[in-house]
């Protein structure tokens, strides 16, 4: 099992939101913004909360002649019992 490359604690007030995109995830993994273009990079973002939250994932991609695509998905919560 791989260990996290980076972690971040975000405290959000009620009824607020945050966003992480591929650029932010790559910056967290590298420790700084990339100096130039980078190849396809995949990452996993794990969200752990102490209260019930709503998570919406938005996936985007662009490929040549077909133009950009977008998919929106509501992430189902999982309860972690310690």
PDB file of C-alpha atoms in Angstrom:
ATOM      1  CA  UNK A   1       0.000   0.000   0.000  1.00  0.00           C
ATOM      2  CA  UNK A   2       1.403   3.395  -0.970  1.00  0.00           C
ATOM      3  CA  UNK A   3       1.625   6.166   1.601  1.00  0.00           C
ATOM      4  CA  UNK A   4       0.217   9.641   0.937  1.00  0.00           C
ATOM      5  CA  UNK A   5       2.593  11.999  -0.857  1.00  0.00           C
ATOM      6  CA  UNK A   6       0.949  15.004   0.751  1.00  0.00           C
ATOM      7  CA  UNK A   7      -1.761  15.775   3.288  1.00  0.00           C
ATOM      8  CA  UNK A   8      -3.669  18.929   4.029  1.00  0.00           C
ATOM      9  CA  UNK A   9      -6.162  19.856   6.739  1.00  0.00           C
ATOM     10  CA  UNK A  10      -8.980  22.127   5.587  1.00  0.00           C
ATOM     11  CA  UNK A  11     -11.479  23.409   8.126  1.00  0.00           C
ATOM     12  CA  UNK A  12     -14.655  24.584   6.445  1.00  0.00           C
ATOM     13  CA  UNK A  13     -17.475  26.481   8.129  1.00  0.00           C
ATOM     14  CA  UNK A  14     -20.997  25.158   7.632  1.00  0.00           C
ATOM     15  CA  UNK A  15     -22.523  25.755   4.180  1.00  0.00           C
ATOM     16  CA  UNK A  16     -19.190  26.474   2.519  1.00  0.00           C
ATOM     17  CA  UNK A  17     -17.181  24.703  -0.159  1.00  0.00           C
ATOM     18  CA  UNK A  18     -13.677  24.022  -1.365  1.00  0.00           C
ATOM     19  CA  UNK A  19     -12.252  22.784  -4.634  1.00  0.00           C
ATOM     20  CA  UNK A  20      -9.201  20.796  -5.612  1.00  0.00           C
ATOM     21  CA  UNK A  21      -8.339  20.296  -9.249  1.00  0.00           C
ATOM     22  CA  UNK A  22      -5.623  18.353 -11.050  1.00  0.00           C
ATOM     23  CA  UNK A  23      -3.294  21.371 -10.907  1.00  0.00           C
ATOM     24  CA  UNK A  24      -3.652  21.660  -7.122  1.00  0.00           C
ATOM     25  CA  UNK A  25      -3.195  17.915  -6.588  1.00  0.00           C
ATOM     26  CA  UNK A  26      -0.043  17.948  -8.723  1.00  0.00           C
ATOM     27  CA  UNK A  27       1.269  20.985  -6.815  1.00  0.00           C
ATOM     28  CA  UNK A  28       0.692  19.146  -3.528  1.00  0.00           C
ATOM     29  CA  UNK A  29       2.531  16.065  -4.842  1.00  0.00           C
ATOM     30  CA  UNK A  30       5.508  18.054  -6.166  1.00  0.00           C
ATOM     31  CA  UNK A  31       5.685  20.554  -3.314  1.00  0.00           C
ATOM     32  CA  UNK A  32       5.482  23.480  -5.779  1.00  0.00           C
ATOM     33  CA  UNK A  33       3.768  24.361  -9.061  1.00  0.00           C
ATOM     34  CA  UNK A  34       5.325  22.561 -12.058  1.00  0.00           C
ATOM     35  CA  UNK A  35       7.838  24.622 -14.059  1.00  0.00           C
ATOM     36  CA  UNK A  36       6.313  23.630 -17.403  1.00  0.00           C
ATOM     37  CA  UNK A  37       3.973  21.212 -19.133  1.00  0.00           C
ATOM     38  CA  UNK A  38       3.609  17.818 -17.458  1.00  0.00           C
ATOM     39  CA  UNK A  39       2.462  14.452 -18.780  1.00  0.00           C
ATOM     40  CA  UNK A  40      -0.837  12.894 -17.770  1.00  0.00           C
ATOM     41  CA  UNK A  41      -0.803  12.665 -14.000  1.00  0.00           C
ATOM     42  CA  UNK A  42      -3.236  10.628 -11.932  1.00  0.00           C
ATOM     43  CA  UNK A  43      -3.938  11.154  -8.275  1.00  0.00           C
ATOM     44  CA  UNK A  44      -6.353  10.083  -5.579  1.00  0.00           C
ATOM     45  CA  UNK A  45      -7.946  12.583  -3.247  1.00  0.00           C
ATOM     46  CA  UNK A  46      -9.229  11.106   0.012  1.00  0.00           C
ATOM     47  CA  UNK A  47     -11.626  13.248   2.028  1.00  0.00           C
ATOM     48  CA  UNK A  48     -12.122  12.469   5.713  1.00  0.00           C
ATOM     49  CA  UNK A  49     -14.675  14.476   7.692  1.00  0.00           C
ATOM     50  CA  UNK A  50     -15.873  14.475  11.288  1.00  0.00           C
ATOM     51  CA  UNK A  51     -19.425  15.385  10.218  1.00  0.00           C
ATOM     52  CA  UNK A  52     -21.660  14.438   7.309  1.00  0.00           C
ATOM     53  CA  UNK A  53     -20.657  16.267   4.131  1.00  0.00           C
ATOM     54  CA  UNK A  54     -21.768  16.381   0.502  1.00  0.00           C
ATOM     55  CA  UNK A  55     -19.091  15.671  -2.100  1.00  0.00           C
ATOM     56  CA  UNK A  56     -19.573  16.348  -5.800  1.00  0.00           C
ATOM     57  CA  UNK A  57     -16.900  15.123  -8.193  1.00  0.00           C
ATOM     58  CA  UNK A  58     -16.531  16.857 -11.553  1.00  0.00           C
ATOM     59  CA  UNK A  59     -14.385  15.057 -14.108  1.00  0.00           C
ATOM     60  CA  UNK A  60     -13.204  16.933 -17.201  1.00  0.00           C
ATOM     61  CA  UNK A  61     -11.024  15.954 -20.121  1.00  0.00           C
ATOM     62  CA  UNK A  62     -10.024  17.342 -23.483  1.00  0.00           C
ATOM     63  CA  UNK A  63      -8.952  15.175 -26.373  1.00  0.00           C
ATOM     64  CA  UNK A  64      -8.044  16.416 -29.832  1.00  0.00           C
ATOM     65  CA  UNK A  65     -10.940  16.900 -32.228  1.00  0.00           C
ATOM     66  CA  UNK A  66     -13.724  15.681 -29.950  1.00  0.00           C
ATOM     67  CA  UNK A  67     -13.450  18.720 -27.648  1.00  0.00           C
ATOM     68  CA  UNK A  68     -13.841  18.799 -23.884  1.00  0.00           C
ATOM     69  CA  UNK A  69     -16.012  16.400 -21.908  1.00  0.00           C
ATOM     70  CA  UNK A  70     -17.471  16.752 -18.444  1.00  0.00           C
ATOM     71  CA  UNK A  71     -19.056  14.330 -15.993  1.00  0.00           C
ATOM     72  CA  UNK A  72     -20.578  15.238 -12.615  1.00  0.00           C
ATOM     73  CA  UNK A  73     -21.102  12.647  -9.902  1.00  0.00           C
ATOM     74  CA  UNK A  74     -22.410  12.791  -6.344  1.00  0.00           C
ATOM     75  CA  UNK A  75     -20.047  10.734  -4.161  1.00  0.00           C
ATOM     76  CA  UNK A  76     -21.869   8.413  -1.764  1.00  0.00           C
ATOM     77  CA  UNK A  77     -20.701   8.788   1.843  1.00  0.00           C
ATOM     78  CA  UNK A  78     -18.999   5.923   3.645  1.00  0.00           C
ATOM     79  CA  UNK A  79     -18.924   5.705   7.409  1.00  0.00           C
ATOM     80  CA  UNK A  80     -15.546   4.851   8.905  1.00  0.00           C
ATOM     81  CA  UNK A  81     -15.818   3.220  12.318  1.00  0.00           C
ATOM     82  CA  UNK A  82     -12.675   3.302  14.412  1.00  0.00           C
TER      83      UNK A  82
END
